[in-house]
Short mmCIF file of C-alpha atoms in Angstrom, two decimals:
data_model
loop_
_atom_site.label_atom_id
_atom_site.label_comp_id
_atom_site.label_asym_id
_atom_site.label_seq_id
_atom_site.Cartn_x
_atom_site.Cartn_y
_atom_site.Cartn_z
CA MET C 87 11.60 15.70 25.60
CA THR C 88 10.20 13.53 22.95
CA ARG C 89 10.89 9.38 23.55
CA ARG C 90 12.99 9.55 20.38
CA LEU C 91 14.84 12.17 21.71
CA ALA C 92 15.68 10.91 25.27
CA ALA C 93 16.97 7.78 22.94
CA LEU C 94 19.19 9.64 20.65
CA LEU C 95 20.85 11.49 23.68
CA VAL C 96 21.30 8.12 25.66
CA ARG C 97 22.74 6.66 22.28
CA ILE C 98 25.32 9.79 22.21
CA ALA C 99 26.49 9.31 25.61
CA VAL C 100 26.69 5.63 25.31
CA LEU C 101 28.65 6.29 22.51
CA ALA C 102 31.14 9.16 23.95
CA GLY C 103 31.45 7.11 27.25
CA LEU C 104 33.15 4.26 25.10
CA VAL C 105 35.23 6.76 23.21
CA ALA C 106 36.41 8.20 26.24
CA THR C 107 37.17 4.90 28.19
CA LEU C 108 39.09 4.03 25.01
CA GLU C 109 41.16 7.36 25.28
CA ILE C 110 41.63 7.02 28.69
CA CYS C 111 42.83 3.09 28.62
CA CYS C 112 45.42 4.12 25.45
CA ARG C 113 46.74 6.92 27.15
CA THR C 114 47.05 5.18 30.52
CA GLY C 115 49.12 2.50 28.57
CA ILE C 116 46.22 -0.34 29.65
CA ILE C 117 45.75 -0.56 25.72
CA ASP C 118 49.00 -0.85 24.11
CA PRO C 119 49.34 2.33 21.86
CA LEU C 120 51.27 0.07 19.32
CA THR C 121 48.33 -2.13 18.70
CA VAL C 122 45.11 0.44 19.37
CA ILE C 123 46.23 4.33 19.02
CA PRO C 124 44.00 6.86 20.88
CA PRO C 125 40.58 7.98 19.36
CA SER C 126 41.80 11.65 19.14
CA ASP C 127 44.85 10.53 17.39
CA MET C 128 42.70 8.68 15.14
CA VAL C 129 40.71 11.69 14.21
CA ALA C 130 43.70 13.94 13.90
CA SER C 131 45.26 11.19 11.78
CA MET C 132 41.87 11.17 9.40
CA ILE C 133 42.13 14.93 9.30
CA ASP C 134 45.33 14.71 8.50
CA HIS C 135 45.59 11.74 5.91
CA VAL C 136 42.26 13.12 4.05
CA GLY C 137 43.07 16.35 4.17
CA SER C 138 46.31 15.97 2.61
CA GLY C 139 45.06 14.91 -0.68
CA GLU C 140 47.18 11.84 -1.01
CA PHE C 141 44.25 9.95 -0.77
CA ASN C 142 41.61 11.99 -2.87
CA GLU C 143 42.39 9.48 -6.02
CA GLY C 144 41.51 6.58 -3.63
CA ILE C 145 38.63 8.19 -1.87
CA VAL C 146 36.76 8.90 -5.41
CA ASN C 147 37.62 5.43 -6.69
CA THR C 148 36.37 3.89 -3.47
CA PHE C 149 32.93 6.25 -3.37
CA SER C 150 32.33 5.99 -7.06
CA THR C 151 32.37 2.11 -7.34
CA ILE C 152 30.34 1.96 -4.08
CA VAL C 153 27.36 4.40 -5.46
CA LEU C 154 27.69 2.50 -9.14
CA ALA C 155 27.29 -0.88 -7.41
CA PHE C 156 24.57 0.68 -4.78
CA VAL C 157 22.37 1.86 -7.94
CA LEU C 158 22.75 -1.46 -10.28
CA ALA C 159 21.83 -3.61 -6.99
CA ILE C 160 18.88 -1.56 -6.77
CA GLY C 161 18.07 -1.98 -10.72
CA CYS C 162 18.49 -5.26 -11.03
CA GLY C 163 17.32 -6.58 -7.36
CA THR C 164 13.94 -4.16 -8.13
CA LEU C 165 13.79 -5.45 -11.60
CA ALA C 166 14.14 -9.37 -10.72
CA GLY C 167 12.28 -9.00 -7.88
CA ALA C 168 9.50 -8.07 -9.58
CA LEU C 169 9.83 -10.87 -12.39
CA ILE C 170 9.92 -13.39 -9.65
CA HIS C 171 6.93 -11.82 -7.76
CA ARG C 172 4.74 -11.99 -11.46
CA SER C 173 5.78 -15.71 -11.56
CA LEU C 174 4.57 -18.15 -9.14
CA ARG C 175 6.63 -20.84 -10.25
CA LEU C 176 9.84 -18.53 -10.23
CA ARG C 177 9.17 -17.71 -6.81
CA ASP C 178 9.20 -21.65 -6.17
CA VAL C 179 12.85 -21.84 -7.19
CA ALA C 180 13.71 -18.31 -5.91
CA ASP C 181 12.80 -18.63 -2.52
CA PRO C 182 14.85 -20.88 -0.63
CA LEU C 183 18.07 -19.49 -2.60
CA LEU C 184 17.54 -16.20 -1.54
CA ALA C 185 16.49 -17.03 1.91
CA SER C 186 20.04 -18.77 2.29
CA TYR C 187 21.80 -16.71 0.23
CA TYR C 188 23.61 -14.69 2.69
CA SER C 189 25.08 -17.68 3.96
CA VAL C 190 27.44 -17.48 0.73
CA PRO C 191 30.43 -15.71 1.36
CA THR C 192 30.44 -14.28 -1.74
CA PHE C 193 33.92 -12.47 -1.28
CA ILE C 194 35.33 -15.95 -2.59
CA PHE C 195 34.34 -15.41 -6.03
CA TYR C 196 36.75 -12.51 -6.17
CA PRO C 197 39.42 -13.98 -7.88
CA LEU C 198 37.38 -15.97 -10.27
CA LEU C 199 35.90 -12.16 -10.98
CA VAL C 200 39.22 -10.66 -11.40
CA ALA C 201 40.00 -13.91 -13.76
CA LEU C 202 36.80 -13.20 -15.80
CA LEU C 203 37.18 -9.35 -15.55
CA GLY C 204 40.22 -8.14 -14.87
CA LEU C 205 41.58 -5.79 -12.21
CA GLY C 206 39.90 -2.24 -11.17
CA LYS C 207 36.36 -0.86 -11.26
CA ALA C 208 34.46 -4.07 -12.93
CA PRO C 209 34.89 -7.00 -10.36
CA LEU C 210 34.55 -4.53 -7.54
CA VAL C 211 31.29 -3.15 -8.73
CA VAL C 212 30.22 -7.17 -9.39
CA LEU C 213 31.19 -8.02 -5.67
CA GLY C 214 29.38 -4.91 -4.87
CA VAL C 215 26.16 -5.90 -6.80
CA LEU C 216 26.53 -9.72 -5.67
CA SER C 217 26.55 -8.39 -2.11
CA ALA C 218 23.38 -5.99 -1.91
CA ALA C 219 21.31 -7.04 -4.89
CA PRO C 220 19.67 -10.07 -2.99
CA ALA C 221 18.27 -7.91 -0.31
CA VAL C 222 16.72 -5.33 -2.75
CA MET C 223 15.24 -8.22 -4.34
CA ILE C 224 14.06 -9.60 -0.76
CA SER C 225 12.65 -6.21 -0.16
CA THR C 226 10.93 -5.97 -3.19
CA LEU C 227 9.70 -9.03 -3.03
CA SER C 228 7.97 -8.38 0.00
CA GLY C 229 6.91 -4.72 -0.77
CA LEU C 230 4.92 -6.42 -3.51
CA ASP C 231 3.31 -8.62 -1.11
CA GLY C 232 2.36 -5.93 1.06
CA VAL C 233 0.45 -4.10 -1.36
CA SER C 234 -3.17 -4.32 -0.67
CA PRO C 235 -5.57 -6.23 -3.29
CA VAL C 236 -8.24 -3.50 -2.52
CA LEU C 237 -6.13 -0.99 -3.91
CA LEU C 238 -5.17 -3.22 -7.05
CA LYS C 239 -8.96 -3.22 -7.55
CA LEU C 240 -8.90 0.42 -6.87
CA ALA C 241 -6.84 0.91 -9.85
CA ARG C 242 -9.05 -1.20 -12.24
CA VAL C 243 -12.31 0.63 -10.93
CA GLN C 244 -10.49 3.95 -11.94
CA ARG C 245 -9.25 2.36 -15.69
CA LEU C 246 -5.83 3.13 -14.72
CA SER C 247 -3.13 1.88 -17.06
CA PRO C 248 -0.57 -0.49 -16.13
CA ALA C 249 1.84 2.15 -16.08
CA ARG C 250 0.05 4.52 -13.75
CA THR C 251 -1.13 1.50 -11.30
CA LEU C 252 2.74 0.78 -10.73
CA TRP C 253 4.03 4.85 -10.90
CA TRP C 254 0.66 5.85 -8.43
CA ILE C 255 -0.10 2.39 -6.41
CA VAL C 256 2.49 -0.32 -6.29
CA LEU C 257 5.34 2.20 -5.87
CA PRO C 258 4.12 4.20 -3.14
CA ALA C 259 2.64 1.05 -1.40
CA ALA C 260 5.52 -0.81 -1.79
CA LEU C 261 7.84 2.40 -0.89
CA PRO C 262 8.54 1.44 2.83
CA ARG C 263 9.41 -2.29 2.43
CA LEU C 264 11.68 -1.13 -0.61
CA PHE C 265 13.61 1.65 1.43
CA SER C 266 14.43 -1.06 4.26
CA GLY C 267 16.06 -2.86 1.18
CA PHE C 268 18.00 0.53 0.07
CA LYS C 269 19.31 0.76 3.21
CA LEU C 270 20.38 -2.81 3.87
CA ALA C 271 21.77 -2.78 -0.12
CA LEU C 272 24.27 0.50 0.66
CA SER C 273 25.63 -1.09 3.82
CA TYR C 274 26.28 -4.61 1.89
CA ALA C 275 27.72 -2.20 -1.43
CA LEU C 276 29.97 -0.43 0.91
CA ILE C 277 31.01 -3.91 2.82
CA GLY C 278 31.24 -5.85 -0.60
CA VAL C 279 33.43 -2.73 -2.25
CA ILE C 280 35.58 -2.35 0.73
CA ALA C 281 36.44 -5.97 1.46
CA GLY C 282 36.84 -6.93 -2.12
CA GLU C 283 39.62 -3.68 -2.60
CA PHE C 284 41.38 -4.86 0.97
CA ILE C 285 41.61 -8.36 -0.13
CA LEU C 286 43.02 -8.07 -4.06
CA SER C 287 42.60 -4.47 -5.16
CA GLY C 288 45.52 -1.79 -6.19
CA SER C 289 44.07 1.18 -5.35
CA GLY C 290 40.88 2.70 -3.32
CA LEU C 291 40.44 3.26 0.38
CA GLY C 292 40.47 -0.66 1.12
CA TYR C 293 43.62 -1.24 -0.50
CA ALA C 294 44.94 2.05 1.50
CA ILE C 295 44.11 0.45 5.02
CA SER C 296 45.28 -2.56 4.08
CA PHE C 297 48.61 -0.84 2.51
CA ALA C 298 48.93 0.99 6.13
CA TYR C 299 48.34 -2.29 8.09
CA GLN C 300 50.97 -4.23 6.16
CA SER C 301 53.51 -1.64 6.59
CA PHE C 302 52.58 -1.21 10.48
CA ASP C 303 51.19 2.45 9.79
CA ASN C 304 48.82 2.24 12.45
CA ARG C 305 48.06 6.21 12.46
CA ALA C 306 47.39 6.15 8.90
CA MET C 307 45.13 2.69 9.06
CA TYR C 308 43.12 3.87 12.02
CA GLY C 309 42.77 7.19 10.33
CA LEU C 310 41.55 5.77 7.23
CA MET C 311 39.49 2.99 8.94
CA LEU C 312 37.64 6.19 11.20
CA PHE C 313 36.76 7.85 7.65
CA VAL C 314 35.14 5.26 6.20
CA LEU C 315 33.33 4.37 9.36
CA LEU C 316 32.15 7.80 9.36
CA ALA C 317 31.03 7.81 5.57
CA ALA C 318 29.21 4.69 6.03
CA VAL C 319 27.26 6.08 9.40
CA ILE C 320 26.67 9.79 7.62
CA ALA C 321 25.18 8.21 4.00
CA ASN C 322 22.74 5.44 7.03
CA GLY C 323 22.12 8.47 8.96
CA VAL C 324 20.80 10.25 6.07
CA LEU C 325 18.61 7.13 4.60
CA TYR C 326 17.31 6.67 7.95
CA VAL C 327 16.19 10.03 8.42
CA TRP C 328 14.41 9.62 5.30
CA GLU C 329 12.75 6.52 6.13
CA GLY C 330 11.68 8.08 9.60
CA ARG C 331 10.02 10.65 7.50
CA LEU C 332 8.11 8.36 5.61
CA ALA C 333 7.04 5.92 8.38
CA ARG C 334 5.66 8.83 10.80
CA ARG C 335 3.54 9.98 7.80
CA ARG C 336 2.14 6.74 7.56
CA SER C 337 1.82 5.42 11.06
CA ASN C 338 0.43 8.73 13.36
CA GLY C 339 2.09 11.76 11.26
CA MET M 82 -26.72 18.19 -7.54
CA SER M 83 -29.63 16.39 -8.60
CA THR M 84 -32.66 15.53 -6.25
CA ALA M 85 -34.19 13.48 -9.04
CA ALA M 86 -36.83 10.50 -7.54
CA VAL M 87 -36.74 6.99 -8.76
CA SER M 88 -37.41 6.56 -12.81
CA GLU M 89 -38.83 3.45 -13.92
CA GLU M 90 -36.07 2.86 -16.29
CA PRO M 91 -33.97 0.41 -15.57
CA HIS M 92 -30.28 1.87 -14.64
CA VAL M 93 -28.63 -1.65 -14.40
CA ALA M 94 -29.81 -4.58 -15.71
CA LEU M 95 -28.65 -8.29 -14.90
CA ASP M 96 -29.94 -10.94 -17.17
CA GLY M 97 -29.40 -14.74 -16.70
CA VAL M 98 -26.01 -14.22 -14.98
CA ILE M 99 -24.02 -16.91 -13.68
CA ARG M 100 -20.74 -16.80 -12.35
CA GLN M 101 -18.46 -19.72 -11.62
CA TYR M 102 -15.14 -19.86 -10.88
CA ASP M 103 -12.81 -22.40 -12.47
CA GLY M 104 -11.26 -25.65 -10.01
CA PRO M 105 -10.49 -28.08 -9.10
CA PRO M 106 -13.17 -27.93 -7.40
CA ALA M 107 -15.23 -25.54 -9.61
CA VAL M 108 -17.41 -23.07 -7.58
CA HIS M 109 -20.56 -22.17 -8.65
CA ALA M 110 -21.03 -18.96 -7.00
CA LEU M 111 -23.60 -16.82 -8.14
CA GLY M 112 -26.82 -16.86 -10.36
CA PRO M 113 -29.16 -17.22 -12.40
CA ILE M 114 -30.23 -13.79 -11.49
CA ASP M 115 -32.22 -11.48 -13.37
CA LEU M 116 -32.52 -8.22 -11.87
CA ALA M 117 -33.34 -4.37 -12.96
CA ILE M 118 -32.46 -1.60 -10.52
CA ARG M 119 -33.99 1.79 -11.50
CA ARG M 120 -32.77 4.47 -12.08
CA GLY M 121 -32.15 6.91 -8.71
CA GLU M 122 -32.79 3.55 -6.64
CA PHE M 123 -31.44 2.95 -3.58
CA PHE M 124 -31.18 -1.14 -3.69
CA SER M 125 -29.51 -2.82 -1.16
CA VAL M 126 -28.48 -6.63 -0.98
CA VAL M 127 -28.50 -8.78 1.95
CA GLY M 128 -27.60 -12.87 2.53
CA PRO M 129 -25.94 -15.15 4.11
CA SER M 130 -22.22 -15.28 4.16
CA GLY M 131 -20.59 -16.35 1.11
CA CYS M 132 -23.58 -16.02 -1.21
CA GLY M 133 -21.65 -14.29 -3.67
CA LYS M 134 -22.82 -10.59 -2.57
CA SER M 135 -19.27 -9.40 -3.28
CA THR M 136 -18.99 -11.34 -6.34
CA LEU M 137 -22.56 -10.30 -7.65
CA LEU M 138 -20.79 -6.37 -7.15
CA ASP M 139 -17.54 -7.49 -8.90
CA VAL M 140 -20.09 -8.45 -11.79
CA LEU M 141 -22.44 -5.84 -11.57
CA CYS M 142 -19.39 -3.01 -12.06
CA GLY M 143 -17.22 -4.65 -14.51
CA LEU M 144 -14.25 -6.19 -12.65
CA ALA M 145 -15.37 -9.60 -13.07
CA ARG M 146 -17.10 -11.36 -16.32
CA PRO M 147 -20.36 -13.54 -15.84
CA THR M 148 -19.60 -16.48 -17.01
CA SER M 149 -23.05 -16.39 -18.69
CA GLY M 150 -25.73 -13.87 -19.12
CA SER M 151 -25.10 -9.93 -19.52
CA VAL M 152 -24.68 -7.22 -17.63
CA ARG M 153 -26.15 -3.91 -19.11
CA PHE M 154 -25.48 -0.67 -17.58
CA GLU M 155 -27.13 2.39 -19.26
CA GLY M 156 -28.05 0.33 -21.91
CA ARG M 157 -24.57 -0.71 -22.76
CA GLU M 158 -23.64 -4.18 -22.43
CA LEU M 159 -20.20 -4.44 -19.83
CA HIS M 160 -17.36 -6.37 -21.28
CA GLY M 161 -15.08 -7.04 -17.62
CA GLU M 162 -14.46 -3.48 -17.91
CA VAL M 163 -15.59 -0.65 -15.35
CA PRO M 164 -17.54 1.53 -17.62
CA ASP M 165 -17.25 5.77 -16.83
CA GLY M 166 -19.83 6.52 -14.15
CA ILE M 167 -19.51 3.59 -12.20
CA GLY M 168 -18.35 4.65 -8.48
CA VAL M 169 -16.99 1.50 -5.93
CA VAL M 170 -16.50 1.87 -2.15
CA PHE M 171 -14.84 -1.09 -0.81
CA GLN M 172 -15.27 -2.89 2.46
CA GLU M 173 -11.47 -3.03 3.06
CA ASP M 174 -9.78 0.76 3.73
CA ALA M 175 -8.95 1.84 0.30
CA SER M 176 -7.41 4.94 1.39
CA MET M 177 -3.64 5.64 0.09
CA PRO M 178 -1.59 6.11 3.53
CA TRP M 179 0.83 8.38 1.70
CA LEU M 180 -1.60 10.42 0.78
CA SER M 181 -3.24 13.35 2.27
CA VAL M 182 -7.10 13.28 3.03
CA ARG M 183 -7.38 16.12 0.14
CA GLN M 184 -4.63 14.49 -2.02
CA ASN M 185 -6.35 10.98 -1.61
CA VAL M 186 -9.51 12.50 -2.96
CA ALA M 187 -8.03 14.32 -5.75
CA PHE M 188 -6.68 11.02 -6.77
CA GLY M 189 -9.95 10.05 -8.40
CA LEU M 190 -9.61 13.01 -10.50
CA ARG M 191 -5.39 12.33 -11.67
CA THR M 192 -6.91 10.81 -15.47
CA SER M 193 -9.32 13.61 -15.81
CA ASN M 194 -9.50 16.24 -17.86
CA LEU M 195 -10.62 18.91 -15.71
CA SER M 196 -8.70 21.98 -15.08
CA PRO M 197 -6.78 22.52 -11.56
CA LYS M 198 -9.81 25.20 -10.96
CA GLU M 199 -12.39 22.45 -11.53
CA VAL M 200 -10.51 19.65 -9.83
CA ALA M 201 -9.79 22.34 -6.46
CA GLU M 202 -13.52 22.94 -6.49
CA ARG M 203 -14.79 19.46 -6.49
CA VAL M 204 -12.50 18.21 -4.07
CA ASP M 205 -13.30 20.92 -2.03
CA HIS M 206 -17.32 20.14 -2.32
CA ALA M 207 -16.50 16.54 -1.44
CA VAL M 208 -13.82 17.23 1.39
CA SER M 209 -16.89 19.56 2.91
CA PHE M 210 -19.77 17.38 1.82
CA MET M 211 -18.01 14.25 4.03
CA GLY M 212 -17.30 16.49 6.81
CA LEU M 213 -13.74 16.61 6.61
CA ALA M 214 -12.87 20.08 5.97
CA GLN M 215 -11.14 20.30 9.19
CA PHE M 216 -8.96 17.35 8.57
CA ALA M 217 -8.19 18.12 4.74
CA GLY M 218 -4.21 18.07 5.94
CA HIS M 219 -4.17 14.97 7.71
CA TYR M 220 -3.18 11.59 6.91
CA PRO M 221 -5.35 8.38 6.96
CA ALA M 222 -3.25 7.08 10.02
CA GLN M 223 -4.48 10.06 11.84
CA LEU M 224 -8.00 9.56 11.15
CA SER M 225 -10.25 6.87 12.95
CA GLY M 226 -11.65 3.84 10.35
CA GLY M 227 -15.14 5.53 9.90
CA MET M 228 -13.25 8.93 8.68
CA ARG M 229 -10.99 7.10 6.45
CA GLN M 230 -14.11 5.19 4.68
CA ARG M 231 -15.79 8.58 4.35
CA VAL M 232 -12.34 9.66 2.72
CA CYS M 233 -13.09 6.40 0.07
CA ILE M 234 -16.57 7.84 -0.28
CA ALA M 235 -15.15 11.17 -1.14
CA ARG M 236 -12.48 10.16 -3.29
CA THR M 237 -15.66 8.27 -5.57
CA LEU M 238 -18.06 11.42 -4.97
CA VAL M 239 -15.62 13.65 -6.99
CA LEU M 240 -16.08 11.09 -10.35
CA ARG M 241 -19.61 12.53 -9.74
CA PRO M 242 -20.58 8.87 -10.50
CA ARG M 243 -24.24 7.96 -11.71
CA LEU M 244 -24.35 4.53 -9.78
CA ILE M 245 -22.80 4.08 -6.98
CA LEU M 246 -21.80 0.72 -5.45
CA LEU M 247 -20.98 -0.08 -1.64
CA ASP M 248 -19.30 -3.50 -0.26
CA GLU M 249 -20.50 -3.42 2.91
CA PRO M 250 -18.41 -0.11 3.52
CA PHE M 251 -19.47 0.08 7.30
CA GLY M 252 -18.98 -3.27 8.20
CA ALA M 253 -15.86 -2.46 10.63
CA LEU M 254 -17.54 0.55 12.34
CA ASP M 255 -19.05 0.58 15.34
CA GLN M 256 -23.52 0.24 15.68
CA GLN M 257 -23.62 4.45 16.38
CA THR M 258 -20.96 5.37 13.64
CA ARG M 259 -23.00 2.85 11.27
CA LEU M 260 -26.32 5.03 11.83
CA LEU M 261 -24.62 8.40 11.32
CA MET M 262 -22.73 7.02 8.40
CA GLY M 263 -26.15 5.55 6.84
CA ASP M 264 -27.37 9.29 7.43
CA GLU M 265 -24.44 10.72 5.21
CA LEU M 266 -25.20 8.08 2.71
CA LEU M 267 -29.17 9.05 2.61
CA ARG M 268 -27.77 12.30 2.16
CA LEU M 269 -25.51 12.05 -0.55
CA TRP M 270 -28.12 9.78 -2.39
CA CYS M 271 -30.68 12.88 -2.38
CA GLU M 272 -28.24 15.57 -3.17
CA THR M 273 -26.73 13.42 -6.26
CA GLY M 274 -29.52 11.64 -7.45
CA ALA M 275 -27.26 8.80 -8.22
CA THR M 276 -28.20 5.38 -8.33
CA VAL M 277 -27.19 3.32 -5.52
CA LEU M 278 -26.43 -0.33 -4.51
CA LEU M 279 -25.50 -1.23 -1.03
CA ILE M 280 -23.86 -4.74 -0.42
CA THR M 281 -24.41 -5.64 3.68
CA HIS M 282 -24.86 -8.22 6.03
CA ALA M 283 -27.07 -5.97 8.62
CA LEU M 284 -30.82 -6.45 7.97
CA ASP M 285 -31.43 -3.09 9.79
CA GLU M 286 -29.45 -1.25 7.75
CA ALA M 287 -30.74 -2.40 4.52
CA ALA M 288 -33.93 -1.64 5.76
CA MET M 289 -33.32 1.74 7.03
CA LEU M 290 -31.52 3.15 3.61
CA SER M 291 -33.57 1.63 1.01
CA ASP M 292 -36.21 1.73 -1.38
CA ARG M 293 -35.97 -2.14 -2.12
CA VAL M 294 -33.73 -4.86 -0.45
CA GLY M 295 -33.01 -7.93 -2.47
CA VAL M 296 -32.40 -11.06 -0.21
CA MET M 297 -29.94 -13.61 -1.62
CA SER M 298 -30.01 -17.39 -1.23
CA ALA M 299 -26.81 -19.26 0.23
CA ARG M 300 -24.42 -20.26 -2.76
CA PRO M 301 -25.24 -20.33 -5.60
CA GLY M 302 -26.44 -16.80 -4.86
CA ARG M 303 -30.05 -16.30 -6.07
CA PHE M 304 -32.65 -13.38 -5.79
CA ILE M 305 -35.36 -15.42 -2.80
CA ASP M 306 -37.22 -11.75 -1.87
CA MET M 307 -37.65 -8.55 -3.00
CA VAL M 308 -38.77 -6.37 -0.46
CA GLU M 309 -40.07 -2.65 -1.39
CA THR M 310 -39.93 -0.54 1.59
CA GLY M 311 -41.77 2.53 0.83
CA TRP M 312 -39.90 5.00 2.59
CA PRO M 313 -39.82 8.53 1.52
CA ARG M 314 -37.03 9.64 -0.52
CA ASN M 315 -36.31 12.45 1.99
CA ARG M 316 -35.59 10.12 4.90
CA ASP M 317 -32.78 9.45 7.79
CA SER M 318 -31.91 7.05 10.68
CA ARG M 319 -34.83 8.12 12.71
CA ILE M 320 -37.21 6.14 10.12
CA VAL M 321 -36.15 3.31 12.80
CA SER M 322 -38.67 4.25 15.19
CA ASP M 323 -41.26 4.00 12.42
CA PRO M 324 -43.35 0.78 13.25
CA GLU M 325 -43.44 -0.55 9.54
CA PHE M 326 -39.36 -0.64 10.19
CA GLY M 327 -40.07 -3.37 12.39
CA THR M 328 -42.29 -5.34 9.57
CA VAL M 329 -39.65 -4.86 7.25
CA THR M 330 -36.89 -5.91 8.82
CA ALA M 331 -38.91 -8.81 10.28
CA ARG M 332 -39.48 -9.78 6.73
CA LEU M 333 -35.89 -9.21 5.65
CA TRP M 334 -35.18 -12.12 8.40
CA SER M 335 -38.17 -14.54 7.65
CA SER M 336 -36.54 -14.57 4.12
CA LEU M 337 -33.15 -14.98 5.21
CA ARG M 338 -33.36 -17.13 8.06
CA GLU M 339 -33.76 -20.55 6.59
CA GLU M 340 -30.39 -19.46 3.94
CA SER M 341 -28.07 -18.20 6.69
CA LEU M 342 -28.69 -22.13 8.87
CA LYS M 343 -28.10 -23.63 5.15
CA THR M 344 -24.43 -21.52 5.34
CA MET M 345 -24.20 -22.94 8.91
CA GLY M 346 -24.67 -26.65 7.65
CA ARG M 347 -27.93 -26.76 9.85
CA ALA M 348 -31.99 -27.77 8.52
CA ALA M 349 -34.65 -25.13 9.22
#
């Protein structure tokens, strides 16, 4: 058995153990089932609510907003990172701002965004981009810093145009670090959008969870929470596997 | 593949080349240098650390413009661009970790107008020539430092350069591997008929491989001695057991010793 497989099995066992413990605690009354419902009920509730189709519109709304915020964050973050990388003066200004960016709770700007952009998708997308783009900028800067100068010299020796140098050398060389930023950006975009919906929006999964919470509908709330959790885990899992393949090729195959 | 011998015609010529870096403080790195490397010659450059050997290579291949003077390759003056026909192998590992050995070697031909069949033939030949055939599908991370450097040499070879510039390509390798890589370099030089310029800090390597060795002074680097080795063209690392080898190496060291001491800040 490989070390990676062993670690995966241990991870699954720990998770299964925690879920089983929670199930037992809920079933035996150690945890008040009015506060937390058993995990098996959460699964049943998720299947009922998602399967019924009543949340289809919310699901589509939420995930399309997340994807839009994620894609825009990658585009804007990569572009901004590349521009900052090219200018030493801009770098001097941006570095401390980027380093302290995540100490600012971006959600506090949501009312302002609603006032500026109205209710609907736009403020949520902006909130998602504001949450995710700095991670992409930081990883772009780190990725570009990490491109070996000798590879850039090689590009000149081979008389590559700037576009070919970027496409054939800079991007592939920076990809592992860029990818780390993309992974973080997905998480931040998801958190930004769901939290935004939770606070003020009138639609989407975040709003549905908030509505269920305020209506004391624990079963629906936990079912939807589990659905969001699973979606986040699956999306991150796909990126994680992809990143792992890239890293293995570059380390020891 | 050609096995042409050295001709008297200058392949590369430097005329009064000086290279300075703007300050502050301004640094006079190189020159003035006058040098003519003959077509098909194996020419090595030795010198103390920081004397401008790598700067000389950058100027020679067009990566850097001389502050004054001119560089001519095959009769044409270089103007800060690497011309067709020059291949460079760097001291640092310049293999691309995201490409397999075969893809790394083929990278050199991505911008060529060759047909896919011709590209495949050239790549196969270069990969086999450098003894990498059984590693063609491997990635650089799976190879040793010496093998990665062979990948870089193969990538230069597919371009069929007429002038090959090598900047301490074996600097990170152990002595045995260096000797063997030296043999491969000599075989490559004999088969391609290319002109080779090798930058090295190893006197024995320069003495073993070269037709002629240029000894550079401490910064600003100038040539203070030119040593003709007189070796036959078909040679290999066994030349180190030739009694003349010791004489050549000793002369190189006697020219270089005082300059090395200057670099260390001590009098001879």
